[in-house]
Amino acid sequence: MKLVLASDHGGYELKEEIKKHLTEKGYEFEDIGTHSTESVDYPEYGRAAAEIVASGKADKGILCCGTGIGISLAANKVKGIRCANVSDTFSAKMSRAHNNANMLSLGGRVVGVGLALEIVDAWLETEFEGGRHQRRVDKIE
Ligand code: RB5
């Protein structure tokens, strides 16, 4: 599985922690920035990462901004993207099992690193259940 990661300045530090974690776990990923805590505009990063997932160049994406909200709103404007902004492991699992979310967004100013990494693991390890959920996802599309 290939992942794409992106953040703004508000999510930069959390993105760096997620990168370390994914490296330890052996995941392949591309980090498209931002690469510092200097202020940037989250829509540019959310859209760029979403386009990589929508094009099939990455299987899934993980986004971080201050709240996880703005960058997920931007990503969800790209056709084919279902980005879930979550702050708990139950929602992370459900976003995969029921919604087939192909992007996850997290708030660097909302969740601590420990919880964020648990959310990432739960999200990456949960499969879409299909069936009636596929019909509903089709209706979103
Ligand atoms: C940046 O200050 C902040 O607005 C951004 O990271 C994010 O929280 C927006 O939703």
CSV table of C-alpha atoms and ligand atoms in Angstrom, one decimal:
chain,number,residue,atom,x,y,z
A,1,MET,CA,0.0,0.0,0.0
A,2,LYS,CA,1.3,3.4,-1.0
A,3,LEU,CA,0.4,6.4,1.1
A,4,VAL,CA,0.6,10.2,0.5
A,5,LEU,CA,1.0,12.5,3.5
A,6,ALA,CA,0.4,16.3,3.6
A,7,SER,CA,-0.1,19.0,6.2
A,8,ASP,CA,-0.1,22.7,6.8
A,9,HIS,CA,2.0,24.3,9.5
A,10,GLY,CA,-0.6,23.5,12.2
A,11,GLY,CA,-0.3,19.8,11.4
A,12,TYR,CA,3.4,19.7,10.5
A,13,GLU,CA,4.7,18.3,13.8
A,14,LEU,CA,2.1,15.6,13.9
A,15,LYS,CA,2.8,14.7,10.3
A,16,GLU,CA,6.5,14.2,11.2
A,17,GLU,CA,5.5,11.9,14.1
A,18,ILE,CA,3.2,9.9,11.8
A,19,LYS,CA,6.1,9.6,9.2
A,20,LYS,CA,8.4,8.1,11.9
A,21,HIS,CA,5.6,5.7,12.9
A,22,LEU,CA,4.9,4.6,9.3
A,23,THR,CA,8.6,4.1,8.6
A,24,GLU,CA,8.9,1.9,11.7
A,25,LYS,CA,5.9,-0.1,10.5
A,26,GLY,CA,7.3,-0.5,6.9
A,27,TYR,CA,4.7,1.5,5.0
A,28,GLU,CA,5.7,3.2,1.7
A,29,PHE,CA,4.7,6.9,1.7
A,30,GLU,CA,5.3,10.2,-0.1
A,31,ASP,CA,5.4,13.4,1.9
A,32,ILE,CA,4.3,16.3,-0.3
A,33,GLY,CA,4.8,18.9,2.5
A,34,THR,CA,4.6,21.3,4.1
A,35,HIS,CA,8.2,20.8,5.4
A,36,SER,CA,8.3,23.4,8.2
A,37,THR,CA,6.2,25.3,10.7
A,38,GLU,CA,6.2,28.4,8.5
A,39,SER,CA,2.6,29.4,7.8
A,40,VAL,CA,1.1,28.1,4.6
A,41,ASP,CA,-2.5,27.6,3.2
A,42,TYR,CA,-4.0,24.2,4.0
A,43,PRO,CA,-6.3,24.0,0.9
A,44,GLU,CA,-3.2,23.7,-1.4
A,45,TYR,CA,-1.9,20.7,0.5
A,46,GLY,CA,-5.3,19.0,0.9
A,47,ARG,CA,-6.1,19.4,-2.7
A,48,ALA,CA,-2.6,18.2,-4.0
A,49,ALA,CA,-2.7,15.1,-1.8
A,50,ALA,CA,-6.3,14.4,-2.8
A,51,GLU,CA,-5.4,14.6,-6.4
A,52,ILE,CA,-2.7,12.0,-5.9
A,53,VAL,CA,-5.1,9.6,-4.3
A,54,ALA,CA,-7.9,10.3,-6.9
A,55,SER,CA,-5.4,9.6,-9.7
A,56,GLY,CA,-4.4,6.2,-8.2
A,57,LYS,CA,-0.8,7.3,-7.7
A,58,ALA,CA,-1.4,6.6,-4.0
A,59,ASP,CA,-3.8,4.2,-2.4
A,60,LYS,CA,-4.7,6.3,0.6
A,61,GLY,CA,-3.8,9.6,2.2
A,62,ILE,CA,-3.2,11.1,5.6
A,63,LEU,CA,-3.7,14.8,6.2
A,64,CYS,CA,-2.9,17.0,9.2
A,65,CYS,CA,-3.8,20.6,9.9
A,66,GLY,CA,-4.5,22.4,13.2
A,67,THR,CA,-8.0,20.8,13.6
A,68,GLY,CA,-8.0,18.4,10.6
A,69,ILE,CA,-11.1,20.2,9.4
A,70,GLY,CA,-9.9,22.7,6.8
A,71,ILE,CA,-7.6,20.3,5.1
A,72,SER,CA,-10.3,17.6,4.9
A,73,LEU,CA,-12.8,20.1,3.5
A,74,ALA,CA,-10.4,20.9,0.7
A,75,ALA,CA,-9.6,17.2,0.0
A,76,ASN,CA,-13.3,16.3,-0.1
A,77,LYS,CA,-13.7,18.8,-3.0
A,78,VAL,CA,-11.8,16.4,-5.3
A,79,LYS,CA,-14.0,13.8,-7.0
A,80,GLY,CA,-13.6,10.3,-5.7
A,81,ILE,CA,-12.2,11.5,-2.3
A,82,ARG,CA,-13.8,10.5,0.9
A,83,CYS,CA,-11.7,12.1,3.6
A,84,ALA,CA,-12.7,11.5,7.3
A,85,ASN,CA,-11.6,14.0,9.9
A,86,VAL,CA,-11.6,11.9,13.1
A,87,SER,CA,-10.3,12.2,16.7
A,88,ASP,CA,-11.1,8.7,18.0
A,89,THR,CA,-10.3,5.2,17.0
A,90,PHE,CA,-13.9,4.0,16.7
A,91,SER,CA,-14.7,6.7,14.1
A,92,ALA,CA,-11.4,5.9,12.3
A,93,LYS,CA,-12.4,2.2,12.0
A,94,MET,CA,-16.0,3.0,11.0
A,95,SER,CA,-14.7,5.5,8.3
A,96,ARG,CA,-13.0,2.5,6.7
A,97,ALA,CA,-15.5,-0.3,7.4
A,98,HIS,CA,-18.7,1.7,6.4
A,99,ASN,CA,-17.6,4.7,4.4
A,100,ASN,CA,-14.5,3.3,2.6
A,101,ALA,CA,-12.7,6.5,3.5
A,102,ASN,CA,-9.6,6.9,1.3
A,103,MET,CA,-8.2,9.8,3.2
A,104,LEU,CA,-7.8,10.4,7.0
A,105,SER,CA,-7.3,13.8,8.5
A,106,LEU,CA,-6.2,14.6,12.0
A,107,GLY,CA,-5.8,17.8,14.0
A,108,GLY,CA,-2.4,18.5,15.3
A,109,ARG,CA,-3.9,20.9,17.9
A,110,VAL,CA,-6.6,18.4,18.8
A,111,VAL,CA,-5.2,15.0,19.4
A,112,GLY,CA,-2.0,14.0,21.2
A,113,VAL,CA,0.6,12.0,19.3
A,114,GLY,CA,-0.2,8.7,21.1
A,115,LEU,CA,-3.8,8.8,20.2
A,116,ALA,CA,-3.1,10.0,16.7
A,117,LEU,CA,-0.8,7.0,16.0
A,118,GLU,CA,-3.5,4.7,17.4
A,119,ILE,CA,-6.0,6.3,15.1
A,120,VAL,CA,-3.6,5.9,12.1
A,121,ASP,CA,-3.1,2.2,12.9
A,122,ALA,CA,-6.8,1.6,13.3
A,123,TRP,CA,-7.6,3.3,10.1
A,124,LEU,CA,-4.9,1.6,8.0
A,125,GLU,CA,-5.8,-1.9,9.4
A,126,THR,CA,-9.5,-1.8,8.9
A,127,GLU,CA,-11.0,-3.1,5.7
A,128,PHE,CA,-14.1,-1.8,3.9
A,129,GLU,CA,-17.1,-4.1,4.6
A,130,GLY,CA,-18.8,-3.6,1.2
A,131,GLY,CA,-22.3,-5.0,0.9
A,132,ARG,CA,-25.0,-2.4,1.8
A,133,HIS,CA,-22.2,0.1,2.6
A,134,GLN,CA,-21.0,-0.1,-1.1
A,135,ARG,CA,-24.5,1.0,-2.2
A,136,ARG,CA,-24.4,4.0,0.1
A,137,VAL,CA,-20.8,4.9,-0.9
A,138,ASP,CA,-22.0,4.7,-4.6
A,139,LYS,CA,-24.7,7.2,-3.7
A,140,ILE,CA,-22.1,9.6,-2.4
A,141,GLU,CA,-20.2,9.3,-5.6
B,1,RB5,C1,-4.1,27.3,10.7
B,1,RB5,O1,-3.9,28.3,11.6
B,1,RB5,C2,-5.4,26.6,10.9
B,1,RB5,O2,-6.5,27.4,10.6
B,1,RB5,C3,-5.4,25.3,10.1
B,1,RB5,O3,-4.3,24.5,10.5
B,1,RB5,C4,-6.6,24.4,10.3
B,1,RB5,O4,-6.9,24.2,11.7
B,1,RB5,C5,-7.8,24.8,9.5
B,1,RB5,O5,-8.8,24.1,9.5
